[in-house]
XYZ file of C-alpha atoms in Angstrom:
711
model
C 128.824 101.940 49.794
C 131.266 103.840 51.922
C 130.973 104.445 55.624
C 132.536 107.689 56.904
C 134.723 107.283 59.952
C 136.539 109.677 62.235
C 140.290 109.854 62.062
C 140.674 109.930 65.817
C 138.518 109.288 68.880
C 136.800 112.142 70.645
C 139.001 114.013 73.032
C 137.982 113.723 76.668
C 135.930 116.594 77.893
C 137.403 118.705 80.658
C 135.265 120.807 82.949
C 136.085 124.473 83.139
C 137.639 125.662 86.321
C 135.208 127.403 88.589
C 137.747 128.851 90.936
C 136.103 127.101 93.862
C 132.612 127.397 95.289
C 133.563 130.507 97.281
C 135.576 132.157 94.537
C 135.771 135.942 95.283
C 134.585 136.804 91.774
C 131.563 134.559 92.165
C 130.818 135.996 95.607
C 130.922 139.554 94.268
C 128.384 138.560 91.645
C 126.177 136.645 94.075
C 126.100 139.226 96.891
C 123.835 141.765 95.107
C 121.477 138.939 94.191
C 121.464 137.776 97.842
C 120.458 141.289 98.918
C 117.648 141.353 96.337
C 116.377 138.053 97.724
C 115.650 139.822 101.054
C 112.386 140.883 99.420
C 109.650 139.026 101.363
C 107.873 138.325 98.053
C 110.863 136.163 97.143
C 111.639 134.814 100.602
C 108.133 133.473 101.275
C 109.109 130.295 99.389
C 111.456 129.531 102.295
C 109.217 129.740 105.399
C 112.054 129.159 107.873
C 114.099 132.093 106.613
C 110.979 134.236 106.251
C 110.388 133.804 110.001
C 114.010 134.821 110.626
C 113.560 137.946 108.491
C 110.359 138.872 110.327
C 112.197 138.402 113.633
C 115.119 140.533 112.394
C 112.699 143.299 111.367
C 110.956 143.249 114.740
C 114.286 143.228 116.568
C 115.401 146.245 114.546
C 112.341 148.159 115.683
C 112.977 147.140 119.322
C 116.661 148.127 119.054
C 115.675 151.577 117.781
C 113.272 152.136 120.672
C 115.621 150.735 123.352
C 119.169 150.836 121.913
C 122.077 148.930 123.453
C 125.273 147.215 122.260
C 123.652 143.855 122.883
C 120.471 144.734 120.971
C 122.267 146.115 117.897
C 124.729 143.224 117.832
C 121.816 140.770 117.819
C 120.052 142.737 115.060
C 123.165 142.788 112.878
C 123.713 139.044 113.139
C 120.045 138.238 112.557
C 120.135 140.145 109.272
C 123.414 138.442 108.386
C 121.752 135.067 109.006
C 119.106 135.848 106.386
C 121.711 137.284 104.021
C 123.962 134.227 104.337
C 121.001 131.956 103.586
C 120.232 133.955 100.453
C 123.931 133.938 99.572
C 123.981 130.126 99.539
C 121.187 130.072 96.959
C 122.651 132.988 94.997
C 126.077 131.320 94.768
C 124.469 128.111 93.498
C 122.481 130.069 90.917
C 125.504 132.194 90.052
C 127.483 129.159 88.960
C 124.620 128.273 86.627
C 124.388 131.802 85.248
C 128.065 131.703 84.360
C 127.360 128.565 82.343
C 124.292 130.172 80.768
C 126.423 133.082 79.558
C 128.678 130.700 77.665
C 125.676 128.816 76.272
C 124.174 132.047 74.947
C 127.247 132.493 72.800
C 125.989 129.510 70.802
C 122.756 131.387 70.058
C 123.779 133.728 67.285
C 121.773 135.582 64.685
C 122.165 132.699 62.266
C 120.611 133.034 58.831
C 118.793 129.819 57.883
C 118.414 128.552 54.331
C 114.778 127.480 54.529
C 113.511 125.206 51.761
C 110.130 125.704 50.131
C 107.947 122.628 49.551
C 110.916 120.310 49.888
C 110.601 116.661 48.873
C 113.464 114.181 48.457
C 115.027 114.315 45.013
C 113.110 117.424 43.880
C 114.864 120.671 42.837
C 115.721 122.846 45.831
C 114.109 126.263 46.265
C 115.528 128.078 49.272
C 114.837 131.394 50.993
C 117.128 132.951 53.627
C 115.350 133.704 56.920
C 116.497 134.524 60.442
C 116.900 131.397 62.554
C 114.346 132.576 65.192
C 111.668 132.578 62.452
C 111.945 128.834 61.893
C 108.994 126.711 62.960
C 108.522 123.014 63.643
C 108.324 121.145 60.348
C 110.448 123.598 58.333
C 113.274 122.192 56.198
C 116.669 123.883 56.014
C 119.834 123.054 54.106
C 123.189 123.386 55.857
C 126.573 123.050 54.188
C 130.198 122.924 55.347
C 131.171 125.926 57.469
C 127.572 126.885 58.313
C 125.837 126.826 61.702
C 122.808 124.578 62.119
C 120.018 127.089 62.861
C 117.803 124.901 65.036
C 117.238 121.508 66.605
C 116.069 118.883 64.142
C 116.593 115.593 62.324
C 118.730 115.030 59.251
C 116.421 113.843 56.458
C 118.934 113.876 53.613
C 122.704 113.583 53.407
C 125.546 112.874 55.773
C 127.971 115.331 57.360
C 130.663 115.792 59.986
C 129.416 118.127 62.730
C 131.302 120.085 65.392
C 129.229 119.914 68.611
C 131.868 121.431 70.916
C 129.655 124.483 71.576
C 127.123 122.173 73.230
C 128.972 119.107 74.489
C 132.516 120.405 74.971
C 133.872 117.601 72.773
C 136.534 118.848 70.355
C 136.292 115.905 67.940
C 133.548 116.046 65.272
C 130.736 113.507 65.013
C 128.861 112.016 62.078
C 125.200 112.907 61.559
C 123.191 111.304 58.778
C 119.671 110.600 57.625
C 117.992 107.443 58.848
C 118.930 105.366 61.867
C 119.451 106.667 65.387
C 122.160 109.258 64.649
C 120.051 111.737 62.756
C 119.432 114.356 65.459
C 121.306 117.661 65.297
C 121.355 120.557 67.756
C 121.019 124.230 66.931
C 124.246 126.197 67.382
C 126.498 123.367 66.187
C 128.575 123.691 63.011
C 128.703 121.514 59.905
C 132.326 120.800 59.020
C 131.910 118.853 55.799
C 129.385 117.853 53.163
C 125.758 118.946 53.051
C 122.604 117.939 54.934
C 118.916 118.780 54.894
C 117.414 119.186 58.353
C 113.773 119.063 59.418
C 113.266 121.451 62.346
C 111.630 119.714 65.326
C 111.388 122.542 67.895
C 109.478 125.774 68.093
C 111.388 129.030 68.844
C 112.445 129.268 72.487
C 112.145 125.536 73.052
C 115.547 124.415 71.757
C 118.018 122.480 73.871
C 120.163 125.578 74.327
C 117.091 127.509 75.537
C 116.224 124.693 77.938
C 119.782 124.477 79.251
C 119.928 128.228 79.853
C 116.637 128.138 81.768
C 117.801 125.075 83.692
C 121.198 126.336 84.808
C 119.780 129.749 85.705
C 117.219 128.049 87.906
C 114.323 129.711 86.101
C 112.438 126.447 85.657
C 113.607 124.635 88.766
C 110.694 123.249 90.724
C 110.992 121.773 94.168
C 111.067 117.992 94.194
C 108.542 115.945 96.236
C 111.133 115.110 98.917
C 112.209 118.747 99.058
C 108.600 119.880 99.435
C 108.025 117.311 102.179
C 111.124 118.478 104.030
C 110.025 122.107 103.673
C 106.662 121.214 105.217
C 108.431 119.457 108.090
C 110.719 122.449 108.673
C 107.749 124.829 108.578
C 105.895 122.669 111.116
C 108.908 122.611 113.451
C 109.226 126.380 113.089
C 105.567 126.919 114.043
C 105.967 124.643 117.073
C 109.013 126.585 118.255
C 107.226 129.907 117.694
C 104.524 128.867 120.157
C 107.059 127.312 122.532
C 109.240 130.437 122.645
C 106.210 132.714 122.982
C 105.330 131.003 126.281
C 108.769 131.544 127.842
C 108.246 135.138 128.981
C 104.903 134.415 130.747
C 106.551 131.346 132.277
C 109.439 133.438 133.611
C 107.092 136.070 135.028
C 104.955 133.407 136.690
C 108.018 131.624 138.121
C 109.403 134.843 139.586
C 106.082 135.922 141.095
C 105.747 132.566 142.834
C 109.369 132.513 143.968
C 110.119 135.980 145.392
C 113.405 134.729 146.812
C 115.048 133.914 143.449
C 117.748 136.104 141.988
C 116.746 139.077 139.851
C 116.754 138.529 136.093
C 118.060 142.042 135.388
C 121.149 140.528 133.866
C 119.131 140.601 130.687
C 116.767 143.432 131.201
C 115.019 145.101 134.030
C 111.726 143.973 132.575
C 112.732 140.319 132.197
C 113.112 138.402 128.921
C 112.796 140.951 126.115
C 111.491 140.588 122.570
C 115.016 140.591 121.144
C 115.967 137.721 123.446
C 112.883 135.750 122.396
C 113.642 136.293 118.690
C 117.246 135.217 119.228
C 116.143 132.093 121.019
C 113.640 131.265 118.267
C 116.196 131.743 115.469
C 118.699 129.518 117.246
C 116.227 126.725 117.937
C 114.411 126.484 114.588
C 116.215 124.519 111.815
C 117.774 127.561 110.152
C 120.857 125.667 108.928
C 119.055 123.197 106.651
C 116.394 125.806 105.872
C 119.116 128.115 104.561
C 120.881 125.428 102.525
C 118.000 123.313 101.216
C 117.466 125.268 98.005
C 121.214 125.475 97.341
C 121.514 121.682 97.672
C 118.840 121.164 95.009
C 120.333 123.729 92.629
C 123.795 122.240 93.098
C 122.459 118.777 92.229
C 121.124 120.115 88.921
C 124.402 121.955 88.429
C 126.412 118.743 88.803
C 124.298 117.157 86.086
C 124.764 120.097 83.736
C 128.516 119.970 84.266
C 128.394 116.383 83.046
C 126.460 117.512 79.970
C 123.132 116.069 81.077
C 119.994 118.127 80.538
C 117.295 117.277 83.093
C 113.710 118.327 82.519
C 113.151 118.794 86.269
C 114.655 118.220 89.655
C 112.130 115.408 90.124
C 114.125 113.316 87.643
C 117.386 113.942 89.532
C 115.787 112.953 92.814
C 114.202 109.875 91.258
C 117.669 108.845 90.045
C 118.788 108.736 93.653
C 115.941 106.371 94.547
C 116.338 104.029 91.559
C 116.028 100.314 92.328
C 116.418 98.843 88.836
C 118.845 99.923 86.124
C 118.108 98.869 82.539
C 121.211 99.082 80.343
C 121.624 98.370 76.655
C 124.367 95.846 75.994
C 125.865 97.418 72.888
C 127.732 100.638 73.592
C 126.947 100.559 77.290
C 128.174 97.290 78.725
C 130.212 96.389 75.669
C 132.348 98.583 73.449
C 129.551 98.593 70.892
C 129.663 98.602 67.116
C 129.917 94.850 66.912
C 131.986 93.999 63.890
C 131.920 91.066 61.515
C 134.957 88.876 62.150
C 134.085 85.653 60.315
C 131.821 84.152 57.650
C 130.914 80.514 58.387
C 129.292 78.867 55.310
C 127.152 75.739 55.556
C 128.442 72.601 53.800
C 128.171 73.002 50.015
C 128.375 76.810 50.047
C 131.599 78.581 49.082
C 133.102 81.319 51.279
C 132.953 83.728 48.349
C 129.288 82.946 47.733
C 128.381 83.588 51.384
C 130.405 86.825 51.456
C 128.614 88.131 48.364
C 125.160 87.286 49.758
C 125.963 88.734 53.186
C 127.162 91.997 51.650
C 124.185 92.351 49.302
C 121.692 91.708 52.100
C 123.459 94.267 54.320
C 123.574 97.189 51.867
C 120.219 98.460 53.158
C 121.192 97.905 56.815
C 122.307 101.275 58.217
C 123.237 99.852 61.617
C 126.944 99.663 62.563
C 126.714 95.874 62.357
C 125.334 95.984 58.843
C 128.037 98.370 57.717
C 130.742 96.224 59.286
C 129.545 93.231 57.229
C 129.803 95.300 54.035
C 133.279 96.457 55.018
C 134.446 92.964 56.054
C 133.355 91.459 52.719
C 135.093 94.316 50.948
C 138.391 94.020 52.817
C 138.699 90.248 53.215
C 136.910 88.910 50.117
C 137.451 91.883 47.785
C 133.726 92.390 47.335
C 133.121 95.937 46.142
C 129.971 97.425 47.667
C 127.373 98.041 44.974
C 124.938 100.935 44.727
C 121.236 101.002 43.924
C 122.052 102.214 40.420
C 124.094 99.081 39.753
C 121.168 96.852 40.774
C 118.211 98.078 38.694
C 114.866 96.679 39.717
C 116.084 95.633 43.153
C 113.751 96.018 46.142
C 115.567 96.827 49.366
C 114.369 95.485 52.706
C 115.309 97.823 55.543
C 116.368 96.471 58.922
C 113.826 97.085 61.706
C 113.698 96.109 65.368
C 110.486 94.205 64.698
C 111.650 92.033 61.776
C 115.312 91.899 62.899
C 116.274 91.322 59.266
C 117.506 93.251 56.240
C 117.892 92.130 52.654
C 117.197 92.641 48.981
C 114.886 91.181 46.340
C 116.813 91.241 43.064
C 115.274 91.762 39.643
C 116.044 88.141 38.626
C 113.786 86.858 41.437
C 116.543 85.971 43.881
C 115.821 86.981 47.489
C 118.468 87.447 50.187
C 117.968 88.003 53.909
C 120.439 88.559 56.743
C 119.515 88.950 60.400
C 118.937 87.265 63.745
C 119.131 83.490 63.512
C 115.576 82.993 64.731
C 114.118 85.545 62.315
C 115.942 84.176 59.255
C 115.095 80.600 60.249
C 111.384 81.466 60.290
C 111.729 83.248 56.948
C 113.478 80.276 55.305
C 110.894 77.851 56.624
C 108.063 80.123 55.527
C 109.516 79.956 52.019
C 109.466 76.155 52.124
C 113.107 75.573 53.050
C 114.793 73.897 55.994
C 117.710 74.687 58.298
C 120.580 72.150 58.527
C 121.431 70.870 61.989
C 125.024 72.054 61.499
C 123.768 75.646 61.473
C 122.232 75.360 64.949
C 125.540 74.027 66.309
C 127.466 76.985 64.810
C 124.923 79.448 66.229
C 125.201 77.892 69.686
C 129.019 77.890 69.590
C 129.219 81.575 68.582
C 126.609 82.549 71.192
C 128.306 80.570 73.955
C 131.565 82.401 73.211
C 129.832 85.764 73.724
C 129.622 86.544 70.030
C 126.535 87.364 67.994
C 125.500 85.033 65.145
C 123.624 86.456 62.177
C 122.163 84.054 59.641
C 122.166 84.605 55.871
C 119.325 83.016 53.881
C 118.425 82.823 50.204
C 115.502 82.008 47.967
C 116.625 81.228 44.413
C 114.435 79.654 41.721
C 111.865 78.731 44.347
C 114.351 76.994 46.647
C 114.923 78.436 50.123
C 118.083 77.624 52.035
C 120.537 78.917 54.627
C 123.898 80.002 53.211
C 125.794 80.445 56.446
C 126.464 82.450 59.581
C 128.108 85.851 60.138
C 130.062 86.011 63.393
C 129.860 89.425 65.108
C 132.223 90.011 68.029
C 131.835 92.457 70.897
C 133.942 93.172 73.983
C 132.808 94.019 77.524
C 134.139 97.407 78.630
C 136.901 97.366 81.185
C 135.776 98.013 84.755
C 132.073 97.300 84.139
C 132.000 94.368 86.578
C 133.342 96.635 89.348
C 130.718 99.280 88.524
C 127.933 96.708 88.743
C 129.321 95.439 92.057
C 129.020 99.011 93.359
C 125.422 99.188 92.126
C 124.694 95.948 93.961
C 126.117 97.392 97.183
C 123.652 100.259 96.847
C 120.771 97.810 96.458
C 120.325 98.496 92.741
C 119.465 95.615 90.433
C 121.058 95.803 86.965
C 119.376 94.316 83.888
C 121.075 94.075 80.490
C 118.827 94.671 77.479
C 119.900 93.177 74.159
C 118.513 92.002 70.850
C 120.891 89.037 70.938
C 119.715 85.491 71.439
C 119.588 84.114 75.009
C 122.892 82.216 74.761
C 124.841 85.278 73.648
C 123.078 87.426 76.228
C 123.851 84.936 79.008
C 127.556 84.842 78.096
C 127.900 88.639 78.052
C 125.811 89.002 81.235
C 128.024 86.525 83.081
C 131.198 88.269 81.920
C 129.918 91.741 82.801
C 128.418 90.710 86.144
C 124.877 92.069 85.695
C 122.056 90.673 87.809
C 119.734 89.740 84.947
C 119.245 90.143 81.209
C 116.468 90.430 78.641
C 117.386 88.765 75.341
C 115.868 89.291 71.882
C 114.226 92.398 73.324
C 111.649 94.268 71.260
C 110.281 97.730 72.199
C 107.212 95.988 73.604
C 109.404 93.718 75.738
C 111.263 96.702 77.215
C 108.009 98.459 78.064
C 106.568 95.321 79.649
C 109.719 94.805 81.746
C 109.588 98.370 83.067
C 105.923 98.011 83.985
C 106.603 94.744 85.818
C 109.367 96.362 87.840
C 107.191 99.372 88.667
C 104.268 97.148 89.654
C 106.625 95.662 92.234
C 107.129 99.121 93.760
C 110.558 99.720 92.202
C 111.829 102.845 90.422
C 113.362 102.156 87.010
C 116.021 104.001 85.022
C 117.000 103.310 81.417
C 118.751 104.823 78.414
C 117.707 104.870 74.771
C 118.286 106.664 71.509
C 115.856 105.324 68.930
C 112.228 106.049 68.158
C 111.446 102.494 69.225
C 112.859 103.344 72.686
C 110.441 106.258 73.149
C 107.606 104.319 74.862
C 109.996 102.740 77.373
C 111.780 106.065 78.024
C 108.434 107.721 78.713
C 107.391 104.907 81.070
C 110.677 104.778 83.032
C 111.013 106.895 86.177
C 114.368 108.105 84.853
C 114.601 108.012 81.052
C 117.926 109.232 79.660
C 117.854 109.876 75.908
C 121.020 110.201 73.865
C 121.553 113.539 72.127
C 122.538 111.633 68.977
C 119.201 109.847 69.074
C 115.927 110.714 67.445
C 113.731 113.630 68.453
C 111.039 111.186 69.595
C 113.450 109.604 72.075
C 114.605 112.968 73.429
C 111.050 114.196 73.898
C 110.016 110.975 75.661
C 112.854 110.949 78.228
C 113.161 113.272 81.208
C 116.926 113.657 80.713
C 119.116 114.113 77.646
C 122.804 113.199 77.641
C 124.526 115.677 75.331
C 127.623 113.466 75.189
C 125.513 110.466 74.109
C 127.394 108.189 76.490
C 125.084 105.337 77.592
C 127.278 104.500 80.595
C 126.539 107.938 82.027
C 123.295 106.536 83.425
C 125.390 105.038 86.218
C 126.868 108.481 86.967
C 123.384 110.020 86.941
C 122.243 107.530 89.570
C 125.312 108.375 91.664
C 124.581 112.122 91.358
C 120.980 111.524 92.448
C 122.110 109.505 95.435
C 124.684 112.146 96.343
C 121.905 114.761 96.298
C 119.773 112.717 98.697
C 122.765 111.876 100.901
C 123.787 115.536 101.108
C 120.278 116.611 102.034
C 120.026 113.904 104.684
C 123.468 114.624 106.130
C 122.887 118.369 106.472
C 119.407 117.819 107.904
C 120.923 115.541 110.551
C 123.605 118.140 111.296
C 121.010 120.933 111.528
C 118.799 119.073 114.027
C 121.787 118.067 116.159
C 123.056 121.631 115.889
C 119.823 122.957 117.381
C 120.135 120.581 120.348
C 123.574 121.992 121.182
C 122.330 125.595 120.923
C 119.513 124.699 123.291
C 122.102 123.757 125.931
C 123.891 127.051 125.273
C 120.976 129.439 125.674
C 118.191 127.988 127.809
C 120.290 127.184 130.918
C 122.008 130.587 130.763
C 118.619 132.295 130.603
C 116.825 130.454 133.379
C 119.543 129.598 135.901
C 118.643 132.759 137.918
C 115.044 131.484 138.131
C 115.774 127.780 138.412
C 119.241 127.175 139.934
C 118.911 123.464 139.239
C 119.408 124.213 135.526
C 123.016 125.117 136.261
C 123.884 121.451 135.792
C 122.903 121.825 132.107
C 125.092 124.903 131.616
C 127.967 122.657 130.500
C 129.664 125.382 128.432
C 129.947 127.763 131.381
C 129.312 130.818 129.221
C 130.134 134.195 130.743
C 126.634 135.650 130.954
C 123.124 135.259 129.542
C 123.830 138.106 127.093
C 127.062 136.622 125.768
C 125.421 133.174 125.593
C 122.612 134.478 123.387
C 124.855 136.600 121.177
C 127.403 133.782 120.784
C 124.690 131.338 119.742
C 123.249 133.803 117.208
C 126.700 134.491 115.733
C 127.473 130.788 115.474
C 124.073 130.155 113.896
C 124.923 132.624 111.106
C 128.533 131.566 110.559
C 127.757 127.847 110.346
C 125.608 128.560 107.263
C 128.589 130.142 105.496
C 130.838 127.289 106.599
C 128.457 124.709 105.108
C 127.850 126.420 101.742
C 130.834 124.664 100.074
C 129.619 121.286 101.341
C 126.067 121.967 100.120
C 127.322 122.925 96.639
C 129.998 120.259 96.334
C 127.908 117.510 97.915
C 128.770 115.024 100.622
C 131.393 112.520 99.504
C 129.668 109.559 97.917
C 130.671 105.937 98.435
C 128.552 102.977 97.313
C 127.030 101.458 100.447
C 123.764 100.177 101.878
C 121.081 102.314 103.524
C 122.032 101.072 107.009
C 125.668 102.061 106.476
C 124.616 105.514 105.231
C 122.362 106.013 108.268
C 125.149 104.973 110.632
C 127.573 107.389 108.941
C 125.041 110.215 109.093
C 124.460 109.707 112.816
C 128.134 109.341 113.741
C 129.646 112.018 111.476
C 126.907 114.616 111.044
C 124.755 113.814 114.069
C 127.602 113.681 116.582
C 129.448 116.431 114.726
C 126.332 118.599 114.830
C 126.376 118.340 118.632
C 130.108 118.743 119.247
C 130.912 121.545 116.780
C 128.403 124.065 118.251
C 129.689 123.440 121.780
C 133.221 124.291 120.694
C 132.228 127.115 118.340
C 129.892 128.888 120.758
C 132.456 128.653 123.574
C 135.175 130.243 121.409
C 132.797 133.003 120.260
C 131.745 133.600 123.867
C 135.367 134.263 124.832
C 135.616 136.838 122.027
C 132.230 138.418 122.788
C 133.351 139.175 126.333
C 135.864 141.615 124.875
C 133.062 143.813 123.515
C 132.168 146.857 125.633
C 129.059 146.328 127.694
C 129.115 142.531 127.217
C 131.299 141.422 130.126
């Protein structure tokens, strides 16, 4: 039995250069889309900016009836405010559309070799059909040099597959029937050998189709937090609409009751005009966060896609930011994975060669990396050539499963061999009437305490059941994992290691890695029960998985990340799929989710503080002639009411453009507690949101005075 291996490790994936978030090429592409978004039928989804557009339309009508430099300048900047808001969303979508264009290149008019009435071992009858005609349940054969026509599972054969069109990885991967590495993706290329694939997706529902829809924003739905914030912004907007609408009657009443106050003709002979009221409303409502909210959400999805993670919805991304408990598989996530056999420890009276032969025979049906490593170790160290089914006529093979935690073979001469977890083999030996020597328990404990994994080999021969010895599997904790878990702890996230190992082994690895807790000898039912317990305590849970037995837990978890190399059942159960099949990426996904929430919170804080500063710019300048006492609030000492209003409107538009890169890139993320994040938001974005408008509006006011008719 030979196990194919790759000659070299996968090359690290590099992200394509985007030329920056405000790349001129991207802006030229996004600008027409921003203009199209001025359609009220599109803009109604953003109530804040819809109010601004209605105000800009009304101001345009007023400027036509009573034209002036001031009126037309206000109108121009009101329309620019709406356009800049649309531009933020269009730029975010434009980056996704550029990715979608490259993904579409993977969707070619592939001709599929569909098999008719295929069954394993039967003669193959194939018919060429166009790939889009394939349906769920169809079988296709793919050979070296051919493109896999659709998503599916390998049901026969083993092959090297180039997945660079999907994942960006240049090194090929192995896909084979059985186990958790059977899934293949349409658009990838078979490099060697031959496989039979069962199609698992209907046309238009492949991963490439989903990624294209995702990055283009076609299927993006607002998350619960985003909807709640939109409702809050709409409520604030309605409040300010009523508040601003009362200002003109208030001014008229104040003047009629105070005939000695100065005339308000500095604005208009008739008092506060409609254009002034619209300008005041636009400056006071939360236009900044209203303009950037959608772009922040799209950018969060975009950051996931750039890390080769396919999210079913924005809800999953947002949930990742609120995760309280992180469930991580030990093998391949916390440790390097692919535990390898490093030693055979026979019990007294059993020869090394005898144990090696039994361990290899009982592992021939075990398709896990551990089982294969035992076959290879016996081959290399003890010169035990792996036998095939044809060389063992009459043998009955016992497949390894997560439930039995054993594999083995029943030979034609009546001899039975089992290899697996110490507890499982112990029960099997005792059930057959045998006993386990005390020396075996000591060896198991020693291997477990050292962080290794002990597997027991048992035998029933001529009615006598006994233990032959122990296989020592070694694994290594990945470098830097303790530091990553310390960061999770700082964010208030509890980490739990999930493993099928016995409690002693699990405890040793958990202590070395620095996780908060562990679940040993975990079955699919145990994982599901753990998730439910955490959720019953009001915590959000994230986990990764790749096997069919992980599907229930992935479906139950708030954030379930399935590996692309895993089974179709796992990928359908999770709400995210990692195309790189890197289990440690769950930590990055949580960080991306938190960055999304932090960015939204930071810019909301800035927007509210921003509005406070604009209030001090406009309201005192407007009402000082009526109420001289307000002059104490006119801290900016703007030149005139007209320049104050125009300066505030211009700043209100320009600040949206200035914040687009931050909304798309995200606020810098550092692991910290909620109190630290709140303090940083208030000091950096709260205080900054007050100070920056004061400086910006003052500078613009100095420039506005140079315009004719504005001095």
